[in-house]
Tab-separated table of C-alpha atoms in Angstrom:
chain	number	residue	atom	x	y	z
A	107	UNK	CA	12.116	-14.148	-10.580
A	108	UNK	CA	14.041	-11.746	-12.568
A	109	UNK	CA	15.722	-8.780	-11.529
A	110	UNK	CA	13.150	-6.765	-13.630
A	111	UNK	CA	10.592	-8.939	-12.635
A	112	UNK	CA	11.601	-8.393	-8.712
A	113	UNK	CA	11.270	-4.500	-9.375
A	114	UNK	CA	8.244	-4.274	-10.970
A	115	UNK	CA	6.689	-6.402	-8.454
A	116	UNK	CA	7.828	-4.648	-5.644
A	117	UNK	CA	7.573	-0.729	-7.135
A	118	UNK	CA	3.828	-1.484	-7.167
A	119	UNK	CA	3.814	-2.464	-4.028
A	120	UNK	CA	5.176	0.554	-3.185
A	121	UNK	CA	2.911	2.683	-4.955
A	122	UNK	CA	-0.283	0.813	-3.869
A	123	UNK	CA	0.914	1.653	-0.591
A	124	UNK	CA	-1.470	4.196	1.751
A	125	UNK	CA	0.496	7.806	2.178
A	126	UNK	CA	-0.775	7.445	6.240
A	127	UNK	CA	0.936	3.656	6.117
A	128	UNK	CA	3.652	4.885	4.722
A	129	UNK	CA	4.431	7.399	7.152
A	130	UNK	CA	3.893	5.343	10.224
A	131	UNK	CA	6.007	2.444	8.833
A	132	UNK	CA	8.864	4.631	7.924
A	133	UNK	CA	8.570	6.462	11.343
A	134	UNK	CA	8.890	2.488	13.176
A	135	UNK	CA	11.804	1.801	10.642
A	136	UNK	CA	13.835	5.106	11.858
A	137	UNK	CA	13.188	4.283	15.194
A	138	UNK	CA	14.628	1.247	15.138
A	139	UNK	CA	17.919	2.867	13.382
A	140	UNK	CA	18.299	5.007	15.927
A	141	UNK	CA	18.831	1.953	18.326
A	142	UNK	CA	21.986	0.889	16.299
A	143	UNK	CA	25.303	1.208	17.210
A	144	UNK	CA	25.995	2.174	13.768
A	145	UNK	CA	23.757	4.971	13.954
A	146	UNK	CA	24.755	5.858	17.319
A	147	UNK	CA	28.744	5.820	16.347
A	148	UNK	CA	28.237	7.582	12.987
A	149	UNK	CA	29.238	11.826	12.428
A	150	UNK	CA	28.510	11.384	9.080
A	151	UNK	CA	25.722	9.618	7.224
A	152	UNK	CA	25.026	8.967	3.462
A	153	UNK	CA	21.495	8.606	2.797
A	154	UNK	CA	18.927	9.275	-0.362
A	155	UNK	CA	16.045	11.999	-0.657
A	156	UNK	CA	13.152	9.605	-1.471
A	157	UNK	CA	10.364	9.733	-3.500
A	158	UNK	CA	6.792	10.454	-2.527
A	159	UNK	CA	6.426	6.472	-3.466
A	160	UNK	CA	9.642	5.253	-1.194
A	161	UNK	CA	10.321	4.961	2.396
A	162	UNK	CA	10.400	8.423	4.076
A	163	UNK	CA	13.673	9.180	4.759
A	164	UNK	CA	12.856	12.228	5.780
A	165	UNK	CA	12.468	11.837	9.474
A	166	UNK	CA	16.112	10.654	9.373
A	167	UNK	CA	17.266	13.162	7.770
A	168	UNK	CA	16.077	15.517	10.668
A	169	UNK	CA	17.107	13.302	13.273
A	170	UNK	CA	20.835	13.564	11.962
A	171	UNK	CA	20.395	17.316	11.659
A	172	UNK	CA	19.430	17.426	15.258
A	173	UNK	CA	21.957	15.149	17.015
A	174	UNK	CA	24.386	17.315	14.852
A	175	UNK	CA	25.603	14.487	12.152
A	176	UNK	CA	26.822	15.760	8.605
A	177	UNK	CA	24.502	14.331	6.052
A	178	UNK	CA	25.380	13.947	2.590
A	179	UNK	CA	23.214	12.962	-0.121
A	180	UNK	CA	24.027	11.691	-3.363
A	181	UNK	CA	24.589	13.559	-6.824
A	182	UNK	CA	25.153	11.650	-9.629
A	183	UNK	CA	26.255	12.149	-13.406
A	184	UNK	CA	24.777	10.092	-16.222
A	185	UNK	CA	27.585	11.470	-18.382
A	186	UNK	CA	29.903	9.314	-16.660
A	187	UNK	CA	28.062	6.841	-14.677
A	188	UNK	CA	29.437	8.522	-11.319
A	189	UNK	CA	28.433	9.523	-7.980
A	190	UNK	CA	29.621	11.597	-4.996
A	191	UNK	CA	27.721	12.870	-1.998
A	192	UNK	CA	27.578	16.182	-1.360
A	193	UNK	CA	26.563	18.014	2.346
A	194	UNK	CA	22.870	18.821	3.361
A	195	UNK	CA	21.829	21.337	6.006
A	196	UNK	CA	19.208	22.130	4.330
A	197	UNK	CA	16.249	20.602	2.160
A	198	UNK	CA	16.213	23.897	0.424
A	199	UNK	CA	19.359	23.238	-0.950
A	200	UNK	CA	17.981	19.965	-2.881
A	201	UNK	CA	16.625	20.433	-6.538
A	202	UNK	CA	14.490	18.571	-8.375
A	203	UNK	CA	16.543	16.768	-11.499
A	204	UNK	CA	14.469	13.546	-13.358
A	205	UNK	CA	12.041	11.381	-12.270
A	206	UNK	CA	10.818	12.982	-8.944
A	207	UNK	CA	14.656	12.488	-7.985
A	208	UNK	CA	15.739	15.324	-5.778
A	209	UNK	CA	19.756	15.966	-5.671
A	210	UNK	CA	21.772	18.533	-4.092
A	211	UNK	CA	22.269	22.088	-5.848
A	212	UNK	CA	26.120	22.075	-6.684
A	213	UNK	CA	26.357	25.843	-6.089
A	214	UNK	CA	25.466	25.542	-2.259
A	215	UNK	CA	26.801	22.272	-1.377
A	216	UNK	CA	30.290	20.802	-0.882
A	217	UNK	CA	31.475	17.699	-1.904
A	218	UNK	CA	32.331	14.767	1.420
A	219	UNK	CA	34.793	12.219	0.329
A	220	UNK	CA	33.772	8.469	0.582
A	221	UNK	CA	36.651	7.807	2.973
A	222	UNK	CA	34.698	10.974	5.270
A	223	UNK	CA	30.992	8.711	5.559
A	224	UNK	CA	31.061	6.569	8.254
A	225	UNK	CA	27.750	5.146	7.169
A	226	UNK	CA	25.946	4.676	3.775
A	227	UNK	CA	22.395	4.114	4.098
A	228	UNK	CA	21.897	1.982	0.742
A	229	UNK	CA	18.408	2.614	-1.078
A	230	UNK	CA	17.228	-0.693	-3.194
A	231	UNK	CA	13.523	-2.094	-4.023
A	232	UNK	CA	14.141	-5.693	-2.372
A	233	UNK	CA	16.736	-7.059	-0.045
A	234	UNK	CA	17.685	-10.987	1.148
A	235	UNK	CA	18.753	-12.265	3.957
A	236	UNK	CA	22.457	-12.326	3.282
A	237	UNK	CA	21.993	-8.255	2.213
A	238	UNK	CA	22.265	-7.990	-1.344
A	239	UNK	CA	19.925	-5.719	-2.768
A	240	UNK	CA	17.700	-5.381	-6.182
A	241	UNK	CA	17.683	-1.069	-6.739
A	242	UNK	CA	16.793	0.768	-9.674
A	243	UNK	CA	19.405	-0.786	-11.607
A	244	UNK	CA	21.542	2.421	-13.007
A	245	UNK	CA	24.393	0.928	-10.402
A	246	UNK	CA	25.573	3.805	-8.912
A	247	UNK	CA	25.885	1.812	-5.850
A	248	UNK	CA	27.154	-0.537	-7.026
A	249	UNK	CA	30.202	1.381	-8.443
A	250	UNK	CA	30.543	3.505	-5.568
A	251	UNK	CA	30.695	0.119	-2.733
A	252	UNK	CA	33.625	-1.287	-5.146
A	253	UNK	CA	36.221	0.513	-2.327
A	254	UNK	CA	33.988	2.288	0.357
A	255	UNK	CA	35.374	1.539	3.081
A	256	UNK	CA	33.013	2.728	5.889
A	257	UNK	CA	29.736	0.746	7.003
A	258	UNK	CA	26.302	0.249	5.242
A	259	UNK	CA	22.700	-0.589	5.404
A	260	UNK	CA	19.452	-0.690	4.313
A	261	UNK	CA	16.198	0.086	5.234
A	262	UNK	CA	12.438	-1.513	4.279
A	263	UNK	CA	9.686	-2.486	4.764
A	264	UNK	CA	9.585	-5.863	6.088
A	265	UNK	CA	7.654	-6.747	1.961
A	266	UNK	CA	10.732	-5.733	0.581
A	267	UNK	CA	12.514	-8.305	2.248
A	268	UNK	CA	13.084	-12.494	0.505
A	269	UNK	CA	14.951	-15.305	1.355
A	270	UNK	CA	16.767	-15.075	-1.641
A	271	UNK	CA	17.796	-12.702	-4.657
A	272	UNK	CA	19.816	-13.005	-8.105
A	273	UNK	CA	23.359	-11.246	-7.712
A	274	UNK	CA	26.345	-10.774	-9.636
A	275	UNK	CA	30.326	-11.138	-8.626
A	276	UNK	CA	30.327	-7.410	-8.330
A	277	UNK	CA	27.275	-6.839	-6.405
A	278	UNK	CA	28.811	-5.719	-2.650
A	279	UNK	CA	25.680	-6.755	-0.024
A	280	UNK	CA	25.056	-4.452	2.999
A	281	UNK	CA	26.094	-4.947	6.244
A	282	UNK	CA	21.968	-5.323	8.089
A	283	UNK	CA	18.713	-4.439	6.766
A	284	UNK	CA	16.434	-3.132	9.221
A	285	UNK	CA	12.076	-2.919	8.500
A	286	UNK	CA	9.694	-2.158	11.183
A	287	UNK	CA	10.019	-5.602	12.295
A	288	UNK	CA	13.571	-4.625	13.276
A	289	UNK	CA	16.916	-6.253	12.129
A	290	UNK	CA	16.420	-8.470	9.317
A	291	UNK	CA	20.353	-9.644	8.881
């Protein structure tokens, strides 16, 4: 399959999902997070907002509030293709910018430098087993893994998940992919 074919395939999966499945999967897929030692030995965590459609992230979100991690989500600017993550302590400090994509309000957030996240949780629409990753395709991440230095993942559900996916020289895979079934590399 193609790239486009991959995502289209999979986004309807996603959106044929139940809202109760949903939550109980991505509850099971934070919990096993938590278990890692990446988790465990991270202060500060890059991670998306998701969609009604996506993965909850939510609940990890919270979690990283409570055992006092800095969390920084992602801004990005389609003017030049670029992204930096900026600090959340709150989800009222999130706005609501295309697509159902909710970003941090620059007025009441500060920027945190790549070399400052210890670990980038990396959204995408299908994973393989040697952690490269089909997302959305505007290649933020892409850009932004060129020189990061700190550690990443993923996290899915376990249908997101193939042997196998089309990548290209600068595609950077992620360290482990975890699903409810728990680590998947």
């Amino acid at each position: 399959m193609t790239k486009s074919e991959w995502r289209k395939k999979i986004k309807n999966e996603l959106l044929s999902m139940e809202a109760n499945d949903r939550k109980v999967l991505s509850e099971k897929i934070a919990a096993q997070l938590f278990k890692t030692n990446l988790w465990q030995n991270s202060n500060f965590i890059g991670i998306t907002v998701s969609r009604k459609f996506e993965l909850d992230t939510s609940f990890i979100i919270k979690k990283a509030w409570e055992e006092g991690k800095t969390v920084c989500v992602p801004k990005c600017y389609s003017s030049n293709n670029k992204m930096e993550f900026r600090e959340l302590s709150s989800f009222d400090d999130l706005e609501n910018v295309y697509m159902d994509l909710y970003e941090p309000v620059i007025d009441r957030t500060k920027v945190i430098t790549k070399e400052n996240i210890d670990l980038l949780i990396v959204p995408g629409l299908v994973f393989d087993k040697k952690g490269y990753r089909i997302g959305y395709g505007g290649g933020y991440y892409d850009r932004f893994l060129q020189d990061y230095q700190g550690s990443t993942l993923s996290i899915a559900y376990s249908f997101q998940t193939t042997e196998q996916l089309p990548f290209e020289e600068f595609d950077v895979p992620v360290e482990q992919i975890i699903t409810e079934e728990g680590r998947y590399i």
